Amino acid sequence: MAKQAKPDSHWKACREMDVEKLIKMANQIGDFFEANPDAEEAQREIASHLKKFWNSVMINSLVSHVQQHQGQGLHPQVIAAVQQYVKLS
């Protein structure tokens, strides 16, 4: 018996769920670096952490979320880090 393709709505829900997980993880990073009194340095550290420990799919998803939804739900420092320092190749 042939495998049935899952409906588009299922894949959309999976992608949205993945973004929600990324937002949660990114916010944990933002919370950690929030203790730094130098906001610009904190943003660089957040970006550095993302580049070191996240794969390109994760980063691309986060960048897309910031671009398409103004980073809704994200820590302000994470949004700023993505906008200023996260460069995609």
PDB file of C-alpha atoms in Angstrom:
ATOM      1  CA  MET A   1       0.000   0.000   0.000  1.00  0.00           C
ATOM      2  CA  ALA A   2       1.351   3.409  -0.977  1.00  0.00           C
ATOM      3  CA  LYS A   3       2.176   5.915   1.735  1.00  0.00           C
ATOM      4  CA  GLN A   4      -0.297   8.797   1.805  1.00  0.00           C
ATOM      5  CA  ALA A   5       1.034  12.324   1.722  1.00  0.00           C
ATOM      6  CA  LYS A   6       0.121  14.401   4.734  1.00  0.00           C
ATOM      7  CA  PRO A   7      -2.084  17.419   4.105  1.00  0.00           C
ATOM      8  CA  ASP A   8      -0.482  20.837   3.741  1.00  0.00           C
ATOM      9  CA  SER A   9      -2.090  21.956   6.993  1.00  0.00           C
ATOM     10  CA  HIS A  10      -0.102  19.285   8.858  1.00  0.00           C
ATOM     11  CA  TRP A  11       3.210  20.567   7.471  1.00  0.00           C
ATOM     12  CA  LYS A  12       2.223  24.146   8.212  1.00  0.00           C
ATOM     13  CA  ALA A  13       1.482  23.186  11.819  1.00  0.00           C
ATOM     14  CA  CYS A  14       4.852  21.406  12.073  1.00  0.00           C
ATOM     15  CA  ARG A  15       6.696  24.463  10.777  1.00  0.00           C
ATOM     16  CA  GLU A  16       4.834  26.741  13.187  1.00  0.00           C
ATOM     17  CA  MET A  17       5.580  24.394  16.059  1.00  0.00           C
ATOM     18  CA  ASP A  18       9.244  24.396  15.111  1.00  0.00           C
ATOM     19  CA  VAL A  19       9.292  28.209  15.117  1.00  0.00           C
ATOM     20  CA  GLU A  20       7.682  28.189  18.553  1.00  0.00           C
ATOM     21  CA  LYS A  21      10.449  25.905  19.829  1.00  0.00           C
ATOM     22  CA  LEU A  22      13.092  28.161  18.270  1.00  0.00           C
ATOM     23  CA  ILE A  23      11.499  31.218  19.864  1.00  0.00           C
ATOM     24  CA  LYS A  24      11.589  29.520  23.262  1.00  0.00           C
ATOM     25  CA  MET A  25      15.256  28.555  22.860  1.00  0.00           C
ATOM     26  CA  ALA A  26      16.232  31.980  21.500  1.00  0.00           C
ATOM     27  CA  ASN A  27      14.464  33.665  24.416  1.00  0.00           C
ATOM     28  CA  GLN A  28      16.431  31.535  26.865  1.00  0.00           C
ATOM     29  CA  ILE A  29      19.618  32.776  25.197  1.00  0.00           C
ATOM     30  CA  GLY A  30      18.324  36.356  25.355  1.00  0.00           C
ATOM     31  CA  ASP A  31      17.468  35.975  29.036  1.00  0.00           C
ATOM     32  CA  PHE A  32      20.971  34.689  29.787  1.00  0.00           C
ATOM     33  CA  PHE A  33      22.709  37.598  28.056  1.00  0.00           C
ATOM     34  CA  GLU A  34      20.278  40.187  29.444  1.00  0.00           C
ATOM     35  CA  ALA A  35      22.511  40.433  32.527  1.00  0.00           C
ATOM     36  CA  ASN A  36      25.152  42.172  30.389  1.00  0.00           C
ATOM     37  CA  PRO A  37      24.776  45.942  30.976  1.00  0.00           C
ATOM     38  CA  ASP A  38      26.161  46.675  27.486  1.00  0.00           C
ATOM     39  CA  ALA A  39      23.210  45.998  25.169  1.00  0.00           C
ATOM     40  CA  GLU A  40      25.324  46.045  22.014  1.00  0.00           C
ATOM     41  CA  GLU A  41      27.777  43.537  23.441  1.00  0.00           C
ATOM     42  CA  ALA A  42      24.881  41.335  24.573  1.00  0.00           C
ATOM     43  CA  GLN A  43      23.497  41.366  21.024  1.00  0.00           C
ATOM     44  CA  ARG A  44      26.887  40.364  19.614  1.00  0.00           C
ATOM     45  CA  GLU A  45      27.112  37.534  22.160  1.00  0.00           C
ATOM     46  CA  ILE A  46      23.613  36.328  21.260  1.00  0.00           C
ATOM     47  CA  ALA A  47      24.497  36.357  17.566  1.00  0.00           C
ATOM     48  CA  SER A  48      27.762  34.558  18.283  1.00  0.00           C
ATOM     49  CA  HIS A  49      25.943  31.881  20.264  1.00  0.00           C
ATOM     50  CA  LEU A  50      23.416  31.362  17.461  1.00  0.00           C
ATOM     51  CA  LYS A  51      26.159  31.066  14.845  1.00  0.00           C
ATOM     52  CA  LYS A  52      28.168  28.603  16.965  1.00  0.00           C
ATOM     53  CA  PHE A  53      25.404  26.317  18.160  1.00  0.00           C
ATOM     54  CA  TRP A  54      22.479  26.579  15.750  1.00  0.00           C
ATOM     55  CA  ASN A  55      22.408  25.041  12.296  1.00  0.00           C
ATOM     56  CA  SER A  56      21.558  27.057   9.199  1.00  0.00           C
ATOM     57  CA  VAL A  57      17.954  25.793   9.062  1.00  0.00           C
ATOM     58  CA  MET A  58      17.340  26.986  12.610  1.00  0.00           C
ATOM     59  CA  ILE A  59      18.953  30.370  11.949  1.00  0.00           C
ATOM     60  CA  ASN A  60      17.083  30.823   8.660  1.00  0.00           C
ATOM     61  CA  SER A  61      13.788  30.049  10.402  1.00  0.00           C
ATOM     62  CA  LEU A  62      14.519  32.573  13.142  1.00  0.00           C
ATOM     63  CA  VAL A  63      15.593  35.241  10.640  1.00  0.00           C
ATOM     64  CA  SER A  64      12.425  34.624   8.595  1.00  0.00           C
ATOM     65  CA  HIS A  65      10.322  34.990  11.721  1.00  0.00           C
ATOM     66  CA  VAL A  66      11.980  38.303  12.533  1.00  0.00           C
ATOM     67  CA  GLN A  67      11.544  39.548   8.964  1.00  0.00           C
ATOM     68  CA  GLN A  68       7.981  38.333   8.435  1.00  0.00           C
ATOM     69  CA  HIS A  69       6.508  38.791  11.921  1.00  0.00           C
ATOM     70  CA  GLN A  70       8.767  41.481  13.415  1.00  0.00           C
ATOM     71  CA  GLY A  71      10.063  38.843  15.828  1.00  0.00           C
ATOM     72  CA  GLN A  72       6.722  38.488  17.613  1.00  0.00           C
ATOM     73  CA  GLY A  73       7.262  36.649  20.890  1.00  0.00           C
ATOM     74  CA  LEU A  74      11.042  37.080  20.856  1.00  0.00           C
ATOM     75  CA  HIS A  75      13.181  38.750  23.505  1.00  0.00           C
ATOM     76  CA  PRO A  76      13.987  42.300  22.262  1.00  0.00           C
ATOM     77  CA  GLN A  77      17.746  41.622  22.480  1.00  0.00           C
ATOM     78  CA  VAL A  78      17.332  38.544  20.263  1.00  0.00           C
ATOM     79  CA  ILE A  79      15.447  40.569  17.655  1.00  0.00           C
ATOM     80  CA  ALA A  80      18.168  43.224  17.700  1.00  0.00           C
ATOM     81  CA  ALA A  81      20.901  40.573  17.469  1.00  0.00           C
ATOM     82  CA  VAL A  82      19.255  38.964  14.456  1.00  0.00           C
ATOM     83  CA  GLN A  83      18.717  42.323  12.755  1.00  0.00           C
ATOM     84  CA  GLN A  84      22.245  43.617  13.421  1.00  0.00           C
ATOM     85  CA  TYR A  85      24.642  40.713  13.566  1.00  0.00           C
ATOM     86  CA  VAL A  86      23.286  37.469  12.177  1.00  0.00           C
ATOM     87  CA  LYS A  87      24.457  37.290   8.587  1.00  0.00           C
ATOM     88  CA  LEU A  88      23.320  34.517   6.314  1.00  0.00           C
ATOM     89  CA  SER A  89      25.674  33.142   3.714  1.00  0.00           C
TER      90      SER A  89
END
